[in-house]
């Protein structure tokens, strides 16, 4: 990828390529020049057959305590270009957006009318400075099954817990799409012995959430992953507050939602309205795969029995209540329709917490997490029944638990004879839980007591997949350490999933 320094050295100029801002805009930029406003990088997201979202956020001082990145409290014009080549000799779109202080000087360019299944390159210019170059793609044309989807996904990036090397390794794979499944930031205050020091304390207000997002995007490994491919993002608890279940005060939730939108390559449809943001949505990759992105935080019922997230035993009848929901009725109805109407080979459910049943207590006793779908059994049964009824090739993509897992979801986990209807792939974290281990002392017992679970690895990393109409290849990528930078990635487990057979076959 071309760097900003290389582009400037080569005399690259948006104006030369035909992008000329209005006279008043150019005059305003000359009056108050900015020094390197692209320190948070660039990003793209939400690929469609005819377009995507391009994103940047201006910040000359990303760690400014007020969360505004050192920017002046005035609008700043931002020019952008989209080209078919990384040297920008074939520019196909260009324009100017306004980065406003009330939106933390973020820019969301929502493009339409592009060629399907195409690779593009983009960049921004503000106050005489040129951004780095990003690579992005449009999705294949509707109905097309000829182009496979190279999808990587991960979750849980705690800045204080380690280095973001997993992002760098994902970027080196040149994926078509990166799905991030929650906990892009951690709202916590300062740790006693952090691997890396963070700026600011616990995120409680808009300035705090903006600052935390900005610090994450100063990380070069994260910026590399954003620049290499479009992203599809959903949140989990730490993007707002640990273990939240709709119980966060509206003012804090509104602040977290606003900062989340400002810092992600999301469409206008996801712009928050106060303490509400509709994040569940779909992304289609031709007729090969539909990615259904779910929100298991905002609409869920309160935790069963324990009050907050924890392990509950057989005496917790509340988790089995027929009316309990983790998705909420509106989102559930939407997902039902998506699965019913899908004509894709694969239906991918990108979401946050363990869906398959998991007994976390060793020995004859039993215990389930009430934070995952085990705390909302009726919701899981409903999704499983819908998948089975419409004979969808469903693969659930999950984050949250800071370790790699793979297993099968049955129509009814309480019925020993119930057949699997879907596969679940759980990604580990980027950094959360530190270096980890390949296997823990209780790992063999947990796998033995949960025979539908086929794989575990407790290192950090990500999951890499190649999805075609014939098969889905899965590689669990693991890093030996994150408490030091630059760890290599290795494949700790590989599987193949075939259409019509919800099983994990050895690769």
CSV table of N, CA and C in Angstrom, one decimal, residues 145-259:
chain,number,residue,atom,x,y,z
A,145,UNK,N,-22.4,-16.6,-8.1
A,145,UNK,CA,-21.8,-17.6,-7.2
A,145,UNK,C,-20.3,-17.9,-7.6
A,146,UNK,N,-19.8,-17.1,-8.5
A,146,UNK,CA,-18.5,-17.4,-9.1
A,146,UNK,C,-17.3,-16.9,-8.3
A,147,UNK,N,-17.5,-16.0,-7.4
A,147,UNK,CA,-16.4,-15.4,-6.6
A,147,UNK,C,-16.6,-15.8,-5.1
A,148,UNK,N,-15.5,-16.4,-4.6
A,148,UNK,CA,-15.5,-16.8,-3.2
A,148,UNK,C,-15.3,-15.6,-2.3
A,149,UNK,N,-15.7,-15.8,-1.1
A,149,UNK,CA,-15.5,-14.7,-0.1
A,149,UNK,C,-14.4,-15.1,0.9
A,150,UNK,N,-13.3,-14.3,0.9
A,150,UNK,CA,-12.3,-14.5,1.9
A,150,UNK,C,-12.6,-13.6,3.1
A,151,UNK,N,-13.1,-14.2,4.1
A,151,UNK,CA,-13.6,-13.4,5.3
A,151,UNK,C,-12.7,-13.8,6.5
A,152,UNK,N,-12.3,-12.8,7.2
A,152,UNK,CA,-11.6,-13.0,8.5
A,152,UNK,C,-12.4,-12.3,9.6
A,153,UNK,N,-12.4,-12.8,10.8
A,153,UNK,CA,-13.1,-12.2,11.9
A,153,UNK,C,-12.4,-12.4,13.2
A,154,UNK,N,-12.6,-11.4,14.1
A,154,UNK,CA,-12.0,-11.4,15.4
A,154,UNK,C,-12.9,-10.6,16.3
A,155,UNK,N,-12.4,-10.4,17.6
A,155,UNK,CA,-13.1,-9.6,18.6
A,155,UNK,C,-12.2,-9.2,19.7
A,156,UNK,N,-12.7,-8.3,20.6
A,156,UNK,CA,-12.1,-8.1,21.9
A,156,UNK,C,-10.7,-7.6,21.9
A,157,UNK,N,-10.5,-6.3,21.6
A,157,UNK,CA,-9.2,-5.6,21.6
A,157,UNK,C,-9.1,-4.7,22.8
A,158,UNK,N,-8.4,-5.2,23.8
A,158,UNK,CA,-8.1,-4.4,25.0
A,158,UNK,C,-6.8,-3.8,24.9
A,159,UNK,N,-6.7,-2.4,24.7
A,159,UNK,CA,-5.4,-1.8,24.5
A,159,UNK,C,-4.4,-2.0,25.6
A,160,UNK,N,-4.9,-2.1,26.8
A,160,UNK,CA,-4.0,-2.2,28.0
A,160,UNK,C,-3.4,-3.7,28.1
A,161,UNK,N,-4.1,-4.6,27.4
A,161,UNK,CA,-3.7,-6.0,27.6
A,161,UNK,C,-2.6,-6.5,26.7
A,162,UNK,N,-2.3,-5.7,25.6
A,162,UNK,CA,-1.3,-6.2,24.7
A,162,UNK,C,-1.2,-5.5,23.4
A,163,UNK,N,-0.5,-6.0,22.5
A,163,UNK,CA,-0.2,-5.4,21.2
A,163,UNK,C,-1.2,-6.0,20.2
A,164,UNK,N,-1.6,-5.1,19.2
A,164,UNK,CA,-2.6,-5.5,18.2
A,164,UNK,C,-2.1,-6.3,17.0
A,165,UNK,N,-1.1,-7.2,17.3
A,165,UNK,CA,-0.5,-7.9,16.2
A,165,UNK,C,-1.5,-8.7,15.3
A,166,UNK,N,-2.5,-9.2,15.9
A,166,UNK,CA,-3.5,-9.9,15.2
A,166,UNK,C,-4.1,-9.1,14.0
A,167,UNK,N,-4.3,-7.9,14.2
A,167,UNK,CA,-4.8,-7.0,13.1
A,167,UNK,C,-3.8,-7.0,11.9
A,168,UNK,N,-2.5,-6.9,12.3
A,168,UNK,CA,-1.5,-6.9,11.2
A,168,UNK,C,-1.5,-8.2,10.5
A,169,UNK,N,-1.6,-9.3,11.2
A,169,UNK,CA,-1.6,-10.6,10.5
A,169,UNK,C,-2.8,-10.8,9.6
A,170,UNK,N,-3.9,-10.3,10.0
A,170,UNK,CA,-5.1,-10.3,9.2
A,170,UNK,C,-4.9,-9.5,7.9
A,171,UNK,N,-4.3,-8.3,8.1
A,171,UNK,CA,-4.0,-7.5,6.9
A,171,UNK,C,-3.1,-8.2,5.9
A,172,UNK,N,-2.1,-8.9,6.4
A,172,UNK,CA,-1.2,-9.6,5.5
A,172,UNK,C,-1.9,-10.7,4.7
A,173,UNK,N,-3.0,-11.2,5.1
A,173,UNK,CA,-3.8,-12.2,4.4
A,173,UNK,C,-4.6,-11.6,3.2
A,174,UNK,N,-4.7,-10.2,3.1
A,174,UNK,CA,-5.5,-9.6,2.1
A,174,UNK,C,-6.9,-10.1,2.0
A,175,UNK,N,-7.7,-10.1,3.1
A,175,UNK,CA,-9.1,-10.6,3.0
A,175,UNK,C,-9.9,-9.7,2.1
A,176,UNK,N,-11.1,-10.2,1.8
A,176,UNK,CA,-12.1,-9.4,1.1
A,176,UNK,C,-12.9,-8.6,2.1
A,177,UNK,N,-13.1,-9.1,3.3
A,177,UNK,CA,-14.0,-8.5,4.3
A,177,UNK,C,-13.5,-8.9,5.6
A,178,UNK,N,-13.5,-8.0,6.6
A,178,UNK,CA,-13.2,-8.3,8.0
A,178,UNK,C,-14.4,-8.0,8.8
A,179,UNK,N,-14.8,-9.0,9.6
A,179,UNK,CA,-16.0,-8.8,10.5
A,179,UNK,C,-15.4,-8.7,11.9
A,180,UNK,N,-15.8,-7.6,12.6
A,180,UNK,CA,-15.4,-7.4,14.0
A,180,UNK,C,-16.6,-7.6,14.8
A,181,UNK,N,-16.5,-8.6,15.8
A,181,UNK,CA,-17.7,-9.1,16.5
A,181,UNK,C,-17.9,-8.6,17.9
A,182,UNK,N,-17.3,-7.4,18.2
A,182,UNK,CA,-17.6,-6.8,19.5
A,182,UNK,C,-16.4,-6.5,20.3
A,183,UNK,N,-16.5,-5.5,21.2
A,183,UNK,CA,-15.4,-5.1,22.1
A,183,UNK,C,-14.3,-4.5,21.3
A,184,UNK,N,-14.6,-3.5,20.4
A,184,UNK,CA,-13.6,-2.8,19.7
A,184,UNK,C,-12.7,-2.0,20.6
A,185,UNK,N,-13.3,-1.5,21.7
A,185,UNK,CA,-12.6,-0.8,22.7
A,185,UNK,C,-13.0,-1.4,24.1
A,186,UNK,N,-12.3,-1.1,25.1
A,186,UNK,CA,-12.7,-1.5,26.5
A,186,UNK,C,-12.9,-0.2,27.3
A,187,UNK,N,-14.0,-0.1,27.9
A,187,UNK,CA,-14.4,1.1,28.7
A,187,UNK,C,-13.7,1.3,30.0
A,188,UNK,N,-12.9,0.2,30.4
A,188,UNK,CA,-12.4,0.2,31.8
A,188,UNK,C,-11.4,1.4,32.0
A,189,UNK,N,-11.2,1.6,33.3
A,189,UNK,CA,-10.2,2.6,33.8
A,189,UNK,C,-8.8,1.9,33.7
A,190,UNK,N,-7.9,2.6,34.3
A,190,UNK,CA,-6.5,2.1,34.2
A,190,UNK,C,-6.2,0.9,35.0
A,191,UNK,N,-5.5,-0.1,34.4
A,191,UNK,CA,-5.1,-1.3,35.1
A,191,UNK,C,-3.8,-1.0,36.0
A,192,UNK,N,-3.6,-1.8,37.0
A,192,UNK,CA,-2.5,-1.6,37.9
A,192,UNK,C,-1.1,-1.9,37.1
A,193,UNK,N,-1.1,-3.0,36.3
A,193,UNK,CA,0.1,-3.3,35.6
A,193,UNK,C,-0.3,-3.5,34.1
A,194,UNK,N,-0.5,-2.5,33.3
A,194,UNK,CA,-0.9,-2.7,31.9
A,194,UNK,C,0.3,-3.0,31.1
A,195,UNK,N,0.1,-3.7,30.0
A,195,UNK,CA,1.1,-3.9,29.0
A,195,UNK,C,1.4,-2.6,28.3
A,196,UNK,N,0.3,-1.9,28.0
A,196,UNK,CA,0.4,-0.5,27.3
A,196,UNK,C,-0.5,0.4,28.1
A,197,UNK,N,0.0,1.6,28.3
A,197,UNK,CA,-0.7,2.6,29.0
A,197,UNK,C,-1.8,3.3,28.1
A,198,UNK,N,-3.0,3.4,28.7
A,198,UNK,CA,-4.0,4.1,27.9
A,198,UNK,C,-4.2,5.5,28.4
A,199,UNK,N,-4.8,6.3,27.5
A,199,UNK,CA,-5.1,7.7,27.9
A,199,UNK,C,-6.5,7.8,28.5
A,200,UNK,N,-6.7,8.6,29.5
A,200,UNK,CA,-8.0,8.7,30.1
A,200,UNK,C,-8.3,7.6,31.1
A,201,UNK,N,-9.3,7.8,31.9
A,201,UNK,CA,-9.8,6.8,32.8
A,201,UNK,C,-10.9,6.0,32.2
A,202,UNK,N,-11.9,5.6,33.1
A,202,UNK,CA,-13.0,4.8,32.6
A,202,UNK,C,-13.9,5.7,31.7
A,203,UNK,N,-14.4,5.2,30.6
A,203,UNK,CA,-15.2,5.9,29.7
A,203,UNK,C,-16.6,6.1,30.3
A,204,UNK,N,-17.0,7.3,30.5
A,204,UNK,CA,-18.3,7.6,31.2
A,204,UNK,C,-19.1,8.6,30.3
A,205,UNK,N,-18.4,9.4,29.5
A,205,UNK,CA,-19.0,10.5,28.7
A,205,UNK,C,-18.5,10.5,27.3
A,206,UNK,N,-19.1,11.4,26.5
A,206,UNK,CA,-18.7,11.4,25.1
A,206,UNK,C,-17.3,11.6,24.9
A,207,UNK,N,-16.7,12.6,25.6
A,207,UNK,CA,-15.2,12.8,25.5
A,207,UNK,C,-14.4,11.6,25.8
A,208,UNK,N,-14.8,10.8,26.8
A,208,UNK,CA,-14.1,9.6,27.1
A,208,UNK,C,-14.1,8.6,26.1
A,209,UNK,N,-15.3,8.3,25.5
A,209,UNK,CA,-15.4,7.3,24.5
A,209,UNK,C,-14.7,7.7,23.2
A,210,UNK,N,-14.8,9.0,22.9
A,210,UNK,CA,-14.1,9.5,21.7
A,210,UNK,C,-12.6,9.3,21.8
A,211,UNK,N,-12.1,9.7,23.0
A,211,UNK,CA,-10.6,9.5,23.3
A,211,UNK,C,-10.2,8.1,23.2
A,212,UNK,N,-11.0,7.2,23.7
A,212,UNK,CA,-10.6,5.7,23.7
A,212,UNK,C,-10.6,5.2,22.2
A,213,UNK,N,-11.6,5.6,21.5
A,213,UNK,CA,-11.6,5.2,20.1
A,213,UNK,C,-10.4,5.8,19.3
A,214,UNK,N,-10.1,7.0,19.6
A,214,UNK,CA,-8.9,7.6,18.9
A,214,UNK,C,-7.6,7.0,19.3
A,215,UNK,N,-7.4,6.6,20.5
A,215,UNK,CA,-6.2,6.0,20.9
A,215,UNK,C,-6.0,4.6,20.2
A,216,UNK,N,-7.1,3.9,20.1
A,216,UNK,CA,-7.0,2.6,19.4
A,216,UNK,C,-6.6,2.8,18.0
A,217,UNK,N,-7.1,3.8,17.3
A,217,UNK,CA,-6.8,4.0,15.9
A,217,UNK,C,-5.4,4.7,15.7
A,218,UNK,N,-4.7,5.0,16.8
A,218,UNK,CA,-3.3,5.4,16.6
A,218,UNK,C,-2.5,4.2,16.4
A,219,UNK,N,-3.0,3.0,16.7
A,219,UNK,CA,-2.2,1.8,16.6
A,219,UNK,C,-1.9,1.5,15.1
A,220,UNK,N,-0.7,1.3,14.7
A,220,UNK,CA,-0.4,1.1,13.3
A,220,UNK,C,-0.9,-0.3,12.8
A,221,UNK,N,-1.0,-1.3,13.6
A,221,UNK,CA,-1.5,-2.6,13.2
A,221,UNK,C,-3.0,-2.5,12.9
A,222,UNK,N,-3.8,-1.8,13.8
A,222,UNK,CA,-5.2,-1.6,13.5
A,222,UNK,C,-5.4,-0.8,12.3
A,223,UNK,N,-4.7,0.2,12.1
A,223,UNK,CA,-4.8,1.1,10.9
A,223,UNK,C,-4.6,0.2,9.6
A,224,UNK,N,-3.6,-0.7,9.7
A,224,UNK,CA,-3.3,-1.5,8.5
A,224,UNK,C,-4.5,-2.4,8.2
A,225,UNK,N,-5.1,-3.0,9.2
A,225,UNK,CA,-6.3,-3.8,8.9
A,225,UNK,C,-7.4,-3.1,8.4
A,226,UNK,N,-7.6,-1.8,8.8
A,226,UNK,CA,-8.7,-1.0,8.3
A,226,UNK,C,-8.4,-0.6,6.8
A,227,UNK,N,-7.2,-0.4,6.5
A,227,UNK,CA,-6.8,0.1,5.2
A,227,UNK,C,-6.8,-1.0,4.1
A,228,UNK,N,-6.8,-2.3,4.5
A,228,UNK,CA,-6.6,-3.3,3.6
A,228,UNK,C,-7.9,-3.9,3.0
A,229,UNK,N,-9.0,-3.7,3.7
A,229,UNK,CA,-10.3,-4.3,3.3
A,229,UNK,C,-11.4,-3.6,4.0
A,230,UNK,N,-12.6,-3.7,3.4
A,230,UNK,CA,-13.8,-3.2,4.1
A,230,UNK,C,-14.1,-4.0,5.3
A,231,UNK,N,-14.7,-3.4,6.3
A,231,UNK,CA,-15.1,-4.0,7.6
A,231,UNK,C,-16.6,-4.0,7.7
A,232,UNK,N,-17.1,-5.0,8.5
A,232,UNK,CA,-18.5,-5.1,9.0
A,232,UNK,C,-18.4,-5.2,10.5
A,233,UNK,N,-19.0,-4.3,11.3
A,233,UNK,CA,-18.8,-4.3,12.7
A,233,UNK,C,-20.1,-4.4,13.5
A,234,UNK,N,-20.0,-5.1,14.6
A,234,UNK,CA,-21.1,-5.1,15.6
A,234,UNK,C,-20.4,-4.9,17.0
A,235,UNK,N,-21.2,-4.4,17.9
A,235,UNK,CA,-20.6,-4.2,19.3
A,235,UNK,C,-20.9,-5.3,20.2
A,236,UNK,N,-20.3,-5.3,21.4
A,236,UNK,CA,-20.6,-6.2,22.5
A,236,UNK,C,-20.6,-5.3,23.7
A,237,UNK,N,-20.4,-5.8,24.9
A,237,UNK,CA,-20.6,-5.1,26.1
A,237,UNK,C,-19.6,-4.0,26.4
A,238,UNK,N,-18.3,-4.2,26.1
A,238,UNK,CA,-17.3,-3.2,26.5
A,238,UNK,C,-17.3,-2.0,25.6
A,239,UNK,N,-18.0,-2.1,24.5
A,239,UNK,CA,-18.1,-0.9,23.7
A,239,UNK,C,-19.0,0.2,24.4
A,240,UNK,N,-19.7,-0.3,25.5
A,240,UNK,CA,-20.5,0.6,26.3
A,240,UNK,C,-20.2,0.5,27.7
A,241,UNK,N,-20.5,-0.7,28.3
A,241,UNK,CA,-20.1,-1.0,29.7
A,241,UNK,C,-20.2,-2.5,29.9
A,242,UNK,N,-19.3,-3.0,30.8
A,242,UNK,CA,-19.1,-4.4,31.0
A,242,UNK,C,-20.5,-5.1,31.3
A,243,UNK,N,-20.8,-6.1,30.6
A,243,UNK,CA,-22.0,-7.0,30.9
A,243,UNK,C,-23.3,-6.2,30.8
A,244,UNK,N,-23.4,-5.2,30.0
A,244,UNK,CA,-24.7,-4.5,30.0
A,244,UNK,C,-25.7,-5.2,29.3
A,245,UNK,N,-27.0,-5.0,29.7
A,245,UNK,CA,-28.1,-5.7,29.1
A,245,UNK,C,-29.3,-4.8,29.1
A,246,UNK,N,-29.1,-3.7,28.4
A,246,UNK,CA,-30.1,-2.7,28.3
A,246,UNK,C,-30.3,-1.8,29.6
A,247,UNK,N,-29.4,-2.0,30.6
A,247,UNK,CA,-29.6,-1.3,31.8
A,247,UNK,C,-28.6,-0.1,32.0
A,248,UNK,N,-28.0,0.3,31.0
A,248,UNK,CA,-27.0,1.4,31.1
A,248,UNK,C,-27.8,2.7,31.0
A,249,UNK,N,-27.5,3.7,31.9
A,249,UNK,CA,-28.2,5.0,31.8
A,249,UNK,C,-28.2,5.6,30.4
A,250,UNK,N,-29.3,6.2,30.0
A,250,UNK,CA,-29.5,6.7,28.6
A,250,UNK,C,-28.4,7.6,28.2
A,251,UNK,N,-28.0,8.5,29.1
A,251,UNK,CA,-27.0,9.5,28.8
A,251,UNK,C,-25.6,8.8,28.4
A,252,UNK,N,-25.2,7.8,29.2
A,252,UNK,CA,-24.0,7.1,28.9
A,252,UNK,C,-24.1,6.3,27.7
A,253,UNK,N,-25.2,5.7,27.5
A,253,UNK,CA,-25.4,4.8,26.3
A,253,UNK,C,-25.4,5.7,25.1
A,254,UNK,N,-26.1,6.9,25.1
A,254,UNK,CA,-26.1,7.8,24.0
A,254,UNK,C,-24.7,8.2,23.6
A,255,UNK,N,-23.8,8.5,24.6
A,255,UNK,CA,-22.5,8.9,24.4
A,255,UNK,C,-21.7,7.8,23.7
A,256,UNK,N,-21.8,6.6,24.2
A,256,UNK,CA,-21.1,5.4,23.6
A,256,UNK,C,-21.5,5.2,22.2
A,257,UNK,N,-22.8,5.2,21.9
A,257,UNK,CA,-23.4,5.0,20.6
A,257,UNK,C,-22.9,6.0,19.6
A,258,UNK,N,-22.9,7.3,20.1
A,258,UNK,CA,-22.5,8.4,19.2
A,258,UNK,C,-21.0,8.2,18.8
A,259,UNK,N,-20.1,8.0,19.8
A,259,UNK,CA,-18.7,7.8,19.5
A,259,UNK,C,-18.5,6.6,18.6
